[in-house]
Short mmCIF file of C-alpha atoms and ligand atoms in Angstrom, two decimals:
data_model
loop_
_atom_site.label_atom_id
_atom_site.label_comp_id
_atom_site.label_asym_id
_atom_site.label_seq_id
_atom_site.Cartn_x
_atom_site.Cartn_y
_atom_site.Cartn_z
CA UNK A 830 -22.99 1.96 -75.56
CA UNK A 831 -21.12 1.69 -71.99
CA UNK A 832 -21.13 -1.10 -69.42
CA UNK A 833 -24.62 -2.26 -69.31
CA UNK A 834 -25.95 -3.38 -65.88
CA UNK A 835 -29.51 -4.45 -64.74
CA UNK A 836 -28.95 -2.43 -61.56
CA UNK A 837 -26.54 0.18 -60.25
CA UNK A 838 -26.55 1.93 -57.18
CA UNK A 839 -25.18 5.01 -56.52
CA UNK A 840 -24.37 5.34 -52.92
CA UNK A 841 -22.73 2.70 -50.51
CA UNK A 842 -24.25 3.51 -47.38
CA UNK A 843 -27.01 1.42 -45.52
CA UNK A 844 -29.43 2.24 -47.80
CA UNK A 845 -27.44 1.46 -50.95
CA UNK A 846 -25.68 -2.00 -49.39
CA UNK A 847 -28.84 -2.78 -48.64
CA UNK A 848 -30.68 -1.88 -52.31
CA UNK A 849 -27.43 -4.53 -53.38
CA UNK A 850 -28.01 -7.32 -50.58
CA UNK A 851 -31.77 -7.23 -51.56
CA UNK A 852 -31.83 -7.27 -55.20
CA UNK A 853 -29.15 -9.97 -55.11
CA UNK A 854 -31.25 -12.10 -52.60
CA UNK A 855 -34.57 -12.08 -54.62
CA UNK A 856 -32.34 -12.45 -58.23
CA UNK A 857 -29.08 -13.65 -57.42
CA UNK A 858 -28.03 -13.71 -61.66
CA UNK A 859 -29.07 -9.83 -61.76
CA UNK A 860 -25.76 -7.70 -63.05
CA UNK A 861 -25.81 -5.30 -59.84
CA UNK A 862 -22.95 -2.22 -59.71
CA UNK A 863 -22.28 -0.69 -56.57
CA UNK A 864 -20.77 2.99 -57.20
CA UNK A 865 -19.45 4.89 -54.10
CA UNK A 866 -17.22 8.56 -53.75
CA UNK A 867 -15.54 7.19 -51.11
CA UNK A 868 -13.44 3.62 -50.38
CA UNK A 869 -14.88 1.66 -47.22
CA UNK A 870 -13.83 1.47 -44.54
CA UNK A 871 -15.33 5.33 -44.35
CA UNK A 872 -16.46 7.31 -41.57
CA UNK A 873 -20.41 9.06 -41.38
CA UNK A 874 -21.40 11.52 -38.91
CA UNK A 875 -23.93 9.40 -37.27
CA UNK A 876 -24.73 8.48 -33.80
CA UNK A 877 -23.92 5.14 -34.51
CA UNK A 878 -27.45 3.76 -32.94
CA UNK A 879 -28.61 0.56 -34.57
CA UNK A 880 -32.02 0.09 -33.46
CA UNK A 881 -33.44 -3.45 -33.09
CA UNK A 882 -35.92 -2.89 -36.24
CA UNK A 883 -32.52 -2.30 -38.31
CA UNK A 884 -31.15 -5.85 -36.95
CA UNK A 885 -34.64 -7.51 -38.64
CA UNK A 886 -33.84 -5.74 -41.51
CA UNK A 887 -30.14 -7.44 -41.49
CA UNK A 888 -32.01 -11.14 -40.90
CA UNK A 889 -34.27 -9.83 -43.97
CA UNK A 890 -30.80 -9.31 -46.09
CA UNK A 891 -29.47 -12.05 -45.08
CA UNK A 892 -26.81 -11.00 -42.82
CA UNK A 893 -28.13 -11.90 -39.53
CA UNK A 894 -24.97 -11.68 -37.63
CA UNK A 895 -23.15 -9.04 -38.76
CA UNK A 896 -23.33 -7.04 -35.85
CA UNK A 897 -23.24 -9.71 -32.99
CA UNK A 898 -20.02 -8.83 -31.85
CA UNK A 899 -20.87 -5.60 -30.55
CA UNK A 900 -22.53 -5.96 -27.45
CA UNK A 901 -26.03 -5.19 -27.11
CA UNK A 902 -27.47 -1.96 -24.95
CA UNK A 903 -30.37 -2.86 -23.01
CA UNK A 904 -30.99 0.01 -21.10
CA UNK A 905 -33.11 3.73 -22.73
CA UNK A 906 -33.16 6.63 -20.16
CA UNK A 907 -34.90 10.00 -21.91
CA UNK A 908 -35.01 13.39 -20.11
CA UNK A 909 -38.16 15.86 -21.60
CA UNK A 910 -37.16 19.75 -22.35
CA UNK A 911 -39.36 20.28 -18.85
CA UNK A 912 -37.32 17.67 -16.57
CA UNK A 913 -39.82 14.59 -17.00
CA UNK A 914 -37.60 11.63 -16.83
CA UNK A 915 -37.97 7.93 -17.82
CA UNK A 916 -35.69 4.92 -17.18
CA UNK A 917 -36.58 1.21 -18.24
CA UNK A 918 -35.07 -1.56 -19.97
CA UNK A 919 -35.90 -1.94 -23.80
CA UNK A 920 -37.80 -4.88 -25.26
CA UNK A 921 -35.53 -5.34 -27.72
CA UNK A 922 -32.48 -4.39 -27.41
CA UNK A 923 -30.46 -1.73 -29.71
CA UNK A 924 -26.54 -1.48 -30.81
CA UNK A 925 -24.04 0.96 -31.14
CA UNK A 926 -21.83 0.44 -33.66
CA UNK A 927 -19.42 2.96 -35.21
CA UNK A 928 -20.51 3.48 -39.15
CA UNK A 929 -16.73 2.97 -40.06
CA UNK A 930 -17.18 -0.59 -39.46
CA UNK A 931 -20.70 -1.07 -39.77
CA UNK A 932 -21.20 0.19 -43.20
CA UNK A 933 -17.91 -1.57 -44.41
CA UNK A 934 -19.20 -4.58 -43.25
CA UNK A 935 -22.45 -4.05 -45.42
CA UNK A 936 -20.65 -3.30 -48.54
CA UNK A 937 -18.11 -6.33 -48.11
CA UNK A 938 -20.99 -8.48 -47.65
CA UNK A 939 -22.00 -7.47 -50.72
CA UNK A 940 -19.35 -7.95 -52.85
CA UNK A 941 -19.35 -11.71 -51.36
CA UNK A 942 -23.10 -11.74 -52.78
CA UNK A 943 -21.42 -11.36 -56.13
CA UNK A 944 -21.98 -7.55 -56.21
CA UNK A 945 -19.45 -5.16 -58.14
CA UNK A 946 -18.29 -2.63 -56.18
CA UNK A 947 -16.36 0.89 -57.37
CA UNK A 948 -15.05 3.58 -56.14
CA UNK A 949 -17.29 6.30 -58.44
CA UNK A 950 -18.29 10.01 -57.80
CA UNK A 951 -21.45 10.33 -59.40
CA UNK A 952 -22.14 13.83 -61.00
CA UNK A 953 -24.64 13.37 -64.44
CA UNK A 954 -27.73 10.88 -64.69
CA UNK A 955 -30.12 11.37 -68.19
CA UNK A 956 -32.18 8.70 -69.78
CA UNK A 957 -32.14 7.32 -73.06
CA UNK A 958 -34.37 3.71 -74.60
CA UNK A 959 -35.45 2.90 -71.35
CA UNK A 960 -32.02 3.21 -69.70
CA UNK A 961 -30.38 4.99 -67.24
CA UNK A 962 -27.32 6.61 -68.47
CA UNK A 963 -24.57 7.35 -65.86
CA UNK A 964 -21.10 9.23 -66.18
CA UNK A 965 -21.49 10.75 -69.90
CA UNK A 966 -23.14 7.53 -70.93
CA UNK A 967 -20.07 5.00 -69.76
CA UNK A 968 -22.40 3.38 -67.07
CA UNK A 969 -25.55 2.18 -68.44
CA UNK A 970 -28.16 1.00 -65.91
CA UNK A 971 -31.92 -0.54 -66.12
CA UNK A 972 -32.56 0.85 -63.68
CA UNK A 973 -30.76 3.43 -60.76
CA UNK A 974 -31.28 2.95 -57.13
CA UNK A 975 -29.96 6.85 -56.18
CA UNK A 976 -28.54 5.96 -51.89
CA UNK A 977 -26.46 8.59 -52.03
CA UNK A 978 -27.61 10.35 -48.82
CA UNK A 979 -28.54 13.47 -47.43
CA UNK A 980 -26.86 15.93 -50.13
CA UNK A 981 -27.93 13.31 -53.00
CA UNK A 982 -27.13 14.14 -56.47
CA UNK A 983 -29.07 11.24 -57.66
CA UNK A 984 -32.09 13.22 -56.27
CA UNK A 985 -31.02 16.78 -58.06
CA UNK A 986 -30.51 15.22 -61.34
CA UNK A 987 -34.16 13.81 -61.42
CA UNK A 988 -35.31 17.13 -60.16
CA UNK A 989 -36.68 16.39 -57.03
CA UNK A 990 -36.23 19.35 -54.20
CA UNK A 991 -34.15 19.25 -50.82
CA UNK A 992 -36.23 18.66 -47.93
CA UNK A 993 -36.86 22.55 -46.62
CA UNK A 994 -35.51 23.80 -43.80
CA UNK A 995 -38.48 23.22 -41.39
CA UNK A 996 -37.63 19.49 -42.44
CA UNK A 997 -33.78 19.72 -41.91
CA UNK A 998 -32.37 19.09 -38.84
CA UNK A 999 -28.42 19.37 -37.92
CA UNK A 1000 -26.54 17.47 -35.68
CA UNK A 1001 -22.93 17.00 -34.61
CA UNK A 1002 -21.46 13.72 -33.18
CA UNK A 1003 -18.03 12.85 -31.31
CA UNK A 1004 -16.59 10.27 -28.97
CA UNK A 1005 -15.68 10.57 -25.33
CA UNK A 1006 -14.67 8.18 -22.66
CA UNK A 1007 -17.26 6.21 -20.77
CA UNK A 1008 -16.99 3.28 -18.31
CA UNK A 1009 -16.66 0.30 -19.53
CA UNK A 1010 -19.41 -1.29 -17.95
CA UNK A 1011 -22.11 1.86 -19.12
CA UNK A 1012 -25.23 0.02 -20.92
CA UNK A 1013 -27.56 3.07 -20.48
CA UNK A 1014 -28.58 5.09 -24.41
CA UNK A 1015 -29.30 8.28 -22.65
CA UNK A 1016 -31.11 11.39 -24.60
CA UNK A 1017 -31.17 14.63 -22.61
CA UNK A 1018 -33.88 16.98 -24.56
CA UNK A 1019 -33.41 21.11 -24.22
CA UNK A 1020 -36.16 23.50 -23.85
CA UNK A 1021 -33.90 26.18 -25.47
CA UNK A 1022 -34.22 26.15 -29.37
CA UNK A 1023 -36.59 23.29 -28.83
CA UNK A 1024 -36.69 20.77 -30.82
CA UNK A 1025 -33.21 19.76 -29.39
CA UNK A 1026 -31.11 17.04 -27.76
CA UNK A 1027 -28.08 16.01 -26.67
CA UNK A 1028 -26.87 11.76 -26.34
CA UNK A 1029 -24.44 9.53 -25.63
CA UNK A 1030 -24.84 6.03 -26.96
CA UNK A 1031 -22.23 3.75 -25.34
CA UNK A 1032 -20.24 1.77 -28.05
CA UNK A 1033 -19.15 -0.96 -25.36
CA UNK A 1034 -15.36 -0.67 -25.49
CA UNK A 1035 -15.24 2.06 -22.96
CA UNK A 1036 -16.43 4.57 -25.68
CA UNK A 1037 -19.76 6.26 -26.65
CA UNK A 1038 -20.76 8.55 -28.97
CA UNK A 1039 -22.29 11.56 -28.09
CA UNK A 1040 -23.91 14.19 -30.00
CA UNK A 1041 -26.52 17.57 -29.99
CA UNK A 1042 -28.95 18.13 -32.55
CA UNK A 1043 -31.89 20.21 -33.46
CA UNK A 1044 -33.86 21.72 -36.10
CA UNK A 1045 -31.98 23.84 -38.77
CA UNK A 1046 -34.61 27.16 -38.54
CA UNK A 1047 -33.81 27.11 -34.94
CA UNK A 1048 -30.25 27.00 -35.16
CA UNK A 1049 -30.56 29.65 -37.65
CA UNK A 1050 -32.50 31.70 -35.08
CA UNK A 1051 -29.73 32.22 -32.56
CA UNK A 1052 -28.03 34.35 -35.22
CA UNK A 1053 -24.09 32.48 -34.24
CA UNK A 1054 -21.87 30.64 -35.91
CA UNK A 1055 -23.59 26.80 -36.35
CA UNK A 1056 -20.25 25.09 -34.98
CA UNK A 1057 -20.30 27.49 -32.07
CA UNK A 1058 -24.10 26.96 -31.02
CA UNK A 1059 -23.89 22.80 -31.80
CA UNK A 1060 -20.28 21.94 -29.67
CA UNK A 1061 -21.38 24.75 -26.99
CA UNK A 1062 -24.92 23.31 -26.35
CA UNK A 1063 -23.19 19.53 -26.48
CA UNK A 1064 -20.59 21.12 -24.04
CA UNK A 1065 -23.33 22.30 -21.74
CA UNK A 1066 -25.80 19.39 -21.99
CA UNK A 1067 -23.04 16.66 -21.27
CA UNK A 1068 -20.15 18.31 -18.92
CA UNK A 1069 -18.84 15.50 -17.96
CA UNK A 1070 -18.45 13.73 -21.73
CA UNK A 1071 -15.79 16.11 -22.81
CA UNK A 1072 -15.77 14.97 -26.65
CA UNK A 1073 -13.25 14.43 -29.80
CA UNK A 1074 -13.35 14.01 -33.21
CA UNK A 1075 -16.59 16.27 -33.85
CA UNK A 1076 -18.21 16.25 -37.06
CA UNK A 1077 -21.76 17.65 -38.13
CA UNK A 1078 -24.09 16.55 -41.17
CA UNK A 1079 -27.90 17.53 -41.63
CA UNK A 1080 -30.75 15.14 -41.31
CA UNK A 1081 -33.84 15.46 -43.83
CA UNK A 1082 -36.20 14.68 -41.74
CA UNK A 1083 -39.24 12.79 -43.45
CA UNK A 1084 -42.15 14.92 -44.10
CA UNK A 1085 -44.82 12.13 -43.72
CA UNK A 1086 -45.04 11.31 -47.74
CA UNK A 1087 -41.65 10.72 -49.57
CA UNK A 1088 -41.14 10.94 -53.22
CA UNK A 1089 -39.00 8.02 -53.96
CA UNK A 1090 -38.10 8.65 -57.38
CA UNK A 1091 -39.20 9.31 -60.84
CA UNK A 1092 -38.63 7.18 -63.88
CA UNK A 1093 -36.35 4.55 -63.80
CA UNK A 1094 -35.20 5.80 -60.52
CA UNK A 1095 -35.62 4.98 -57.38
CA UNK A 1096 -34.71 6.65 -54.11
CA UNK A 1097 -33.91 5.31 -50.70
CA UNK A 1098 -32.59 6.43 -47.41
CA UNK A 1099 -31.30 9.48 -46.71
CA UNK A 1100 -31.59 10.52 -50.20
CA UNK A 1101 -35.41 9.95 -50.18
CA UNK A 1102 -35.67 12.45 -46.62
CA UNK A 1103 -36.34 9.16 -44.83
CA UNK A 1104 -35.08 10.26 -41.57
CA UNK A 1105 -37.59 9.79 -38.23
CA UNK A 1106 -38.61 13.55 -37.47
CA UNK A 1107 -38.78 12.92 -33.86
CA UNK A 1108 -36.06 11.32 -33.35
CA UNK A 1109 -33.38 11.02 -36.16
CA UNK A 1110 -33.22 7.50 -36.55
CA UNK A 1111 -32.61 6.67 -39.98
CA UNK A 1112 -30.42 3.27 -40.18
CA UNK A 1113 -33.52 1.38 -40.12
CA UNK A 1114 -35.49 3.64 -42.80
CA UNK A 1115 -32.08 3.24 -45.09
CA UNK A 1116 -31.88 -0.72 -44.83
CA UNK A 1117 -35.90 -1.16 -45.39
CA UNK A 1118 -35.87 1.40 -48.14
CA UNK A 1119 -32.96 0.34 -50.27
CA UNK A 1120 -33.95 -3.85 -49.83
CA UNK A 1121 -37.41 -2.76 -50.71
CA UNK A 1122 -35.79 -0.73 -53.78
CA UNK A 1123 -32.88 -3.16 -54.42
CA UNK A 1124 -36.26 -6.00 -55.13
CA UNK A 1125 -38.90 -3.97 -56.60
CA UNK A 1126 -35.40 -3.15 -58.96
CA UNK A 1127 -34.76 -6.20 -60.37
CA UNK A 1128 -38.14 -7.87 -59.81
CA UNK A 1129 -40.73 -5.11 -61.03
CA UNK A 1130 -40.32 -6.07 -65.49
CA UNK A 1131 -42.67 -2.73 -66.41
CA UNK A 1132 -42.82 0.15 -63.76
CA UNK A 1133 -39.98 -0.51 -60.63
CA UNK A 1134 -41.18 2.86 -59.23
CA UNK A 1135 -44.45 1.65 -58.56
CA UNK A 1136 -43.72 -1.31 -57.09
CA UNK A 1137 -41.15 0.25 -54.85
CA UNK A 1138 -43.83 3.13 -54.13
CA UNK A 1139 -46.38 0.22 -53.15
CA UNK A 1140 -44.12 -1.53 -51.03
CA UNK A 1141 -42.96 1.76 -49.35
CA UNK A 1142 -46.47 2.74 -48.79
CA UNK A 1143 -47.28 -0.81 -47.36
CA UNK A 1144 -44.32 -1.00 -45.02
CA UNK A 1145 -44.24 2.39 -43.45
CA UNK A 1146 -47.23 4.79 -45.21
CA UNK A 1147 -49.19 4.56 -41.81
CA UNK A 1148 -45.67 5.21 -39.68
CA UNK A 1149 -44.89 8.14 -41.51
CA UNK A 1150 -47.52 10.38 -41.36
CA UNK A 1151 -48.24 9.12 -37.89
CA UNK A 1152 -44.37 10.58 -37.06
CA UNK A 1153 -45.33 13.52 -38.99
CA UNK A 1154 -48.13 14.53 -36.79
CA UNK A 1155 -46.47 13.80 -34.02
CA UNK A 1156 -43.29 15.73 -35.01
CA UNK A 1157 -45.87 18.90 -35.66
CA UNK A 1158 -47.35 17.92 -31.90
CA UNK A 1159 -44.25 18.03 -30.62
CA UNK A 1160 -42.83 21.36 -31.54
CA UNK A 1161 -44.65 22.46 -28.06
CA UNK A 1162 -42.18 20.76 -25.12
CA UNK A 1163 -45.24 20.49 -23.42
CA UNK A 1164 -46.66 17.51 -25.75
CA UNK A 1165 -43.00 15.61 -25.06
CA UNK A 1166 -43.10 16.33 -21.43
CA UNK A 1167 -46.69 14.56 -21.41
CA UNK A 1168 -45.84 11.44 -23.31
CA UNK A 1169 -42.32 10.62 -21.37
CA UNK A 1170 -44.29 11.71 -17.95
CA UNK A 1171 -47.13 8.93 -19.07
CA UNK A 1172 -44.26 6.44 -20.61
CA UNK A 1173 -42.49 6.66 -16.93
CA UNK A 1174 -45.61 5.35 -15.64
CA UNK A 1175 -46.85 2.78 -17.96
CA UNK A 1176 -44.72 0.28 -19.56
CA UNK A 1177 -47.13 -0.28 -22.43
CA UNK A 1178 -46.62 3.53 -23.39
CA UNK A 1179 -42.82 3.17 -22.85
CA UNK A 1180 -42.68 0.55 -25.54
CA UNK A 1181 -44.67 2.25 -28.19
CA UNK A 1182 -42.65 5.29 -27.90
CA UNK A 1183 -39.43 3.51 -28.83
CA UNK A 1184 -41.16 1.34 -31.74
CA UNK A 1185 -42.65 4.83 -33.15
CA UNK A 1186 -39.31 6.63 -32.24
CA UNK A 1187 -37.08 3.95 -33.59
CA UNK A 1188 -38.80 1.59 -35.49
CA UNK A 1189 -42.59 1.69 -38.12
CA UNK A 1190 -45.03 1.93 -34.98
CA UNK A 1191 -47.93 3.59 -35.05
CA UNK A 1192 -50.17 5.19 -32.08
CA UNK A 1193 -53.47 3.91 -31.17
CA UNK A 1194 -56.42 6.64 -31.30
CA UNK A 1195 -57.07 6.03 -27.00
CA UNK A 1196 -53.39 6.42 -26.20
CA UNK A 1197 -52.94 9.62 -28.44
CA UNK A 1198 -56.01 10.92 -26.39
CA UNK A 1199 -54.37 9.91 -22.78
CA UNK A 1200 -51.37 11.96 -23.78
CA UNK A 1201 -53.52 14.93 -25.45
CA UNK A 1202 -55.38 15.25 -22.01
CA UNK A 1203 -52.19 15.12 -19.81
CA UNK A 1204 -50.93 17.47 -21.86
CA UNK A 1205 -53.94 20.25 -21.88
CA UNK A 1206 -54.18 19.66 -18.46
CA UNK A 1207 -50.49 20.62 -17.95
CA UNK A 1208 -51.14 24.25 -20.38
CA UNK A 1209 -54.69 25.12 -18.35
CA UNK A 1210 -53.28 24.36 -14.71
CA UNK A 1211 -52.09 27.33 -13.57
C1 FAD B 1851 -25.04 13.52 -36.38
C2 FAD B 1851 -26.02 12.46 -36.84
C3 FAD B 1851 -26.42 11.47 -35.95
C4 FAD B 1851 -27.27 10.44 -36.40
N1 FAD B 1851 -27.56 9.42 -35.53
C5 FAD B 1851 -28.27 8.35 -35.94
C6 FAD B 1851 -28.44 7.21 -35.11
O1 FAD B 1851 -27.89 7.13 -34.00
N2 FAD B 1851 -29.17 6.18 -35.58
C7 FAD B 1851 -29.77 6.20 -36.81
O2 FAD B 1851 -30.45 5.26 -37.17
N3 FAD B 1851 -29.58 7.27 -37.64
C8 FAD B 1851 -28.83 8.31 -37.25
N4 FAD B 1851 -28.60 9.37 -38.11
C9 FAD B 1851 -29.12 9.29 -39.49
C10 FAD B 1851 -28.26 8.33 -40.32
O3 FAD B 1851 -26.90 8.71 -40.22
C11 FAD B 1851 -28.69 8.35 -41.80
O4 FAD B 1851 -30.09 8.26 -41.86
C12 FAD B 1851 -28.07 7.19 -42.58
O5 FAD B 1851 -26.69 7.35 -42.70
C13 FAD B 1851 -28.69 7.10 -43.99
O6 FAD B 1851 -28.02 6.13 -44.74
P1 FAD B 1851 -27.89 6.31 -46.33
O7 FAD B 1851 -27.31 5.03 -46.83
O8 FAD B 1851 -29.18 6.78 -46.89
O9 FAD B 1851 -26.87 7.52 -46.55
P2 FAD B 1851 -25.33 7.65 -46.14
O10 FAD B 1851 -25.04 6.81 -44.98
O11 FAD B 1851 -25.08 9.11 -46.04
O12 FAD B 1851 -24.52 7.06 -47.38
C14 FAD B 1851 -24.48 7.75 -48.61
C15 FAD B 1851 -23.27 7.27 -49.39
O13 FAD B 1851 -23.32 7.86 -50.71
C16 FAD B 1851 -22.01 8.25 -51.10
N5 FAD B 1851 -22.17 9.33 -52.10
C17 FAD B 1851 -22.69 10.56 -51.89
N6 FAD B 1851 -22.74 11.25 -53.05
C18 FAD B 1851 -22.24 10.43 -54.01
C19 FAD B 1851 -22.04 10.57 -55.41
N7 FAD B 1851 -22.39 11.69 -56.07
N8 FAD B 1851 -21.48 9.53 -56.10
C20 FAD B 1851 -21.13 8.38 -55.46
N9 FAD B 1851 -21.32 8.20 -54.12
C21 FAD B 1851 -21.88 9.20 -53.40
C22 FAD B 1851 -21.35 8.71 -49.81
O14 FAD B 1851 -19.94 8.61 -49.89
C23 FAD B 1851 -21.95 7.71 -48.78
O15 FAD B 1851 -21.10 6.58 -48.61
C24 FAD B 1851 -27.77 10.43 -37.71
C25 FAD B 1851 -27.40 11.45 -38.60
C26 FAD B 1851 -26.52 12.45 -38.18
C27 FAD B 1851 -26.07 13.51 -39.15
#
C-alpha cells in the first residue's frame, strides 16, 4: 500500500530541515521524505534573528557554514516598557538572515544528504499496522515528524489543541533602510498593551528587519482592527524605520511543558508551541527540536515518542519552565524594568539574559532573588 518511507516530514521549515539533516546524520541509509505546501526559496514572517545557540545547532547538523556569509551582529541594545536601557556587546554573536534564503539553504542541504524532497500540502494523517498513513494512504511513513509550524495540521489530526490565546502572541515584520555600517539588534519594549515590542535587526546589506509584537489577548483588548494596532504601534515605536513589505503570523509561545506528539508522531518547532515566551525566539527551539526528532525517528526501534520526549526533556525541560515563570513574572513591566536596570550594571546578568532569552539558559536561585528585590523595592518606593 503507497510509497513506504522510514521517515517523512511534513513541514520544510527549520524545524523540519532539521528533523531531515538529523535523522540522515545518525542513519544515513534511512528512506527520509521531505513534504512541503510551498517550493523553496519561500518567504516566513520572521524577524530573521539567528541566535548563536541556532549556529551550534547548524555545527550539530552538520552544516557549519551555512550562514557565514552573512555578517555577524555583535552589538544587543534593549529598552524596558519604563525607559531602563542596556547597551553591550554579545558573547556570542547572532545573525540576521532573511528566512527566504536561510530556510532554502536548509532544505537544499538536505536534499544533498540524500533526502527526498516534494512539494505536498498535507491535509489527512490516520494510522494503520504500525504506520503512519499520509494523503488517503499514498504516503506511508514509520514514523511522521509533523514541522509544519504554527497553524500545524500535523498537530490537529493527532488531536492535540492550539496553544490558547494567553500563549499566542502576534507579530508583524517588514524591511526598511538602515546604514550600512548599523551592527546594533535593538528591541524597544512598550508599556502600552504590555507585553510588547518593537525591533529592527540589521541584515548587513543596508537592510534590517523590523517588526512589533505582543500578546494576542492584549491586542484583542484594544477592540481595533489587528493590522491597524500592529503597523500603527511599529509606526510609532520606530519613526524613523519607515517599513515595506509587512506581513504578520502568530507565535505559540511555549507554555513551559510541550506535548510533542502522540503515537508514531512526533512534533517539533513551531508546531510543538516551542516558541521562547519572553522573547519569540524560536529558530533555535525549531533546529534542536526537529534534529532531536529527526534521531530519536530513525534511531528509537520500539517507542520514537519517548525517546524524543526524553531527549526534549533533557535538552531544554529545565529552560522551559524556567521561561515560563519568568514569562508569568514578567507580565508586570516592573519585573523587566528590574532585570535590564541590573543587566546594565552587571555584565554577568547581561549574559544570562540573552542565553535565557535566546538560547536553553536557566537562572540561578541568588540572581532571581537580586532581581525580585530590585524589583519590590521599585513597587514599595513611593
Ligand atoms: C513576526 C515574527 C517574528 C519572528 N522573529 C523571530 C526571530 O527573529 N528569531 C527567531 O528565532 N524566531 C522568530 N520568530 C519565530 C520563528 O519564525 C518560528 O519559531 C520558526 O519559523 C519555526 O520554524 P518551524 O520550522 O517550526 O515552522 P515554519 O518556519 O513555520 O515552517 C513550517 C513549514 O511547514 C509548511 N506547511 C505548513 N502546513 C503544511 C501542510 N499542511 N503540508 C505541508 N507543508 C506545510 C509551511 O509551508 C512551512 O514551510 C518570529 C515569528 C514571527 C511570526
Amino acid at each position: 500500500m503507497g510509497d513506504g518511507w522510514d521517515l517523512i516530514i511534513v513541514g520544510g521549515g527549520p524545524a523540519g530541515a532539521a528533523a531531515a539533516l538529523g535523522a540522515k546524520r545518525v542513519r544515513p541509509d534511512a528512506r527520509v521524505l521531505l513534504l512541503d505546501k510551498s517550493d523553496f526559496p519561500r518567504d516566513k514572517a520572521c524577524g530573521d534573528g539567528i541566535a548563536a545557540h541556532g549556529r551550534d545547532e547548524l555545527a550539530l547538523l552538520g552544516v557549519p557554514g551555512l550562514i557565514d556569509d552573512h555578517r555577524p551582529v555583535p552589538h544587543l541594545e534593549v529598552i524596558s516598557p519604563g525607559g531602563a536601557r542596556v547597551r553591550a556587546t554579545v558573547a556570542r554573536p547572532n545573525h540576521v538572515v532573511p528566512r527566504m534564503v536561510f530556510d532554502a539553504r536548509l532544505v537544499e542541504a538536505a536534499r544533498r544528504r540524500g533526502v527526498e524532497v516534494r512539494r505536498h500540502h498535507v491535509r489527512d494523517l490516520t494510522f494503520a499496522g504500525g504506520h503512519v498513513l499520509l494523503s488517503g494512504g499514498a504516503l506511508r511513513g514509520r514514523v511522521v515528524v509533523g514541522a509544519d509550524g504554527a497553524n500545524s495540521a500535523v498537530r490537529r489530526l493527532i488531536g492535540l489543541p492550539a496553544a490558547p490565546p494567553r500563549h499566542t502572541a502576534i507579530a508583524v515584520r517588514g524591511y526598511a533602510d538602515v546604514p550600512a555600517g548599523d551592527d546594533v539588534q535593538h528591541i524597544a519594549m512598550q508599556a502600552e498593551g504590555w507585553p510588547a515590542y518593537a525591533w529592527s535587526f540589521p541584515i548587513g546589506d543596508g537592510t534590517a528587519n523590523v517588526g512589533f509584537g505582543m500578546l494576542l489577548p492584549r491586542l484583542r483588548a484594544t477592540g481595533l482592527p489587528g493590522r491597524q494596532v500592529l503597523h500603527g504601534r511599529l509606526a510609532e515605536l520606530l519613526p524613523h524605520l519607515p517599513a515595506r513589505n509587512l506581513r504578520a503570523h502568530h507565535l505559540p509561545l511555549s507554555p513551559g511543558r510541550p506535548k510533542p506528539g502522540a503515537g508514531r508522531v512526533l512534533l517539533a518547532g513551531d508546531a510543538a508551541g516551542l516558541i521562547n515566551p519572553l522573547t519569540g525566539e524560536g529558530i533555535y527551539y525549531a533546529l534542536l527540536s526537529g534534529r532531536l526528532a529527526g534521531q530519536a525517528a530513525v534511531e528509537a526501534d520500539g517507542d520514537p515518542l519517548r525517546a524524543y520526549r526524553r531527549k526534549l526533556r533533557e535538552a531544554l525541560g529545565r529552560h522551559l519552565r524556567t521561561t515560563d515563570l519568568l514569562a508569568r513574572a514578567a507580565q508586570s513591566p516592573g519585573f523587566i524594568d528590574a532585570a535590564i536596570a541590573t543587566a546594565a550594571r552587571r555584565r554577568e546578568v547581561f549574559d544570562l539574559l540573552v542565553d535565557v532569552g535566546l538560547g536553553a539558559g536557566t537562572v540561578p536561585a541568588p540572581l532571581a532573588f537580586a532581581v525580585a528585590r530590585r524589583w519590590l523595592a521599585g513597587i514599595l518606593s513611593p
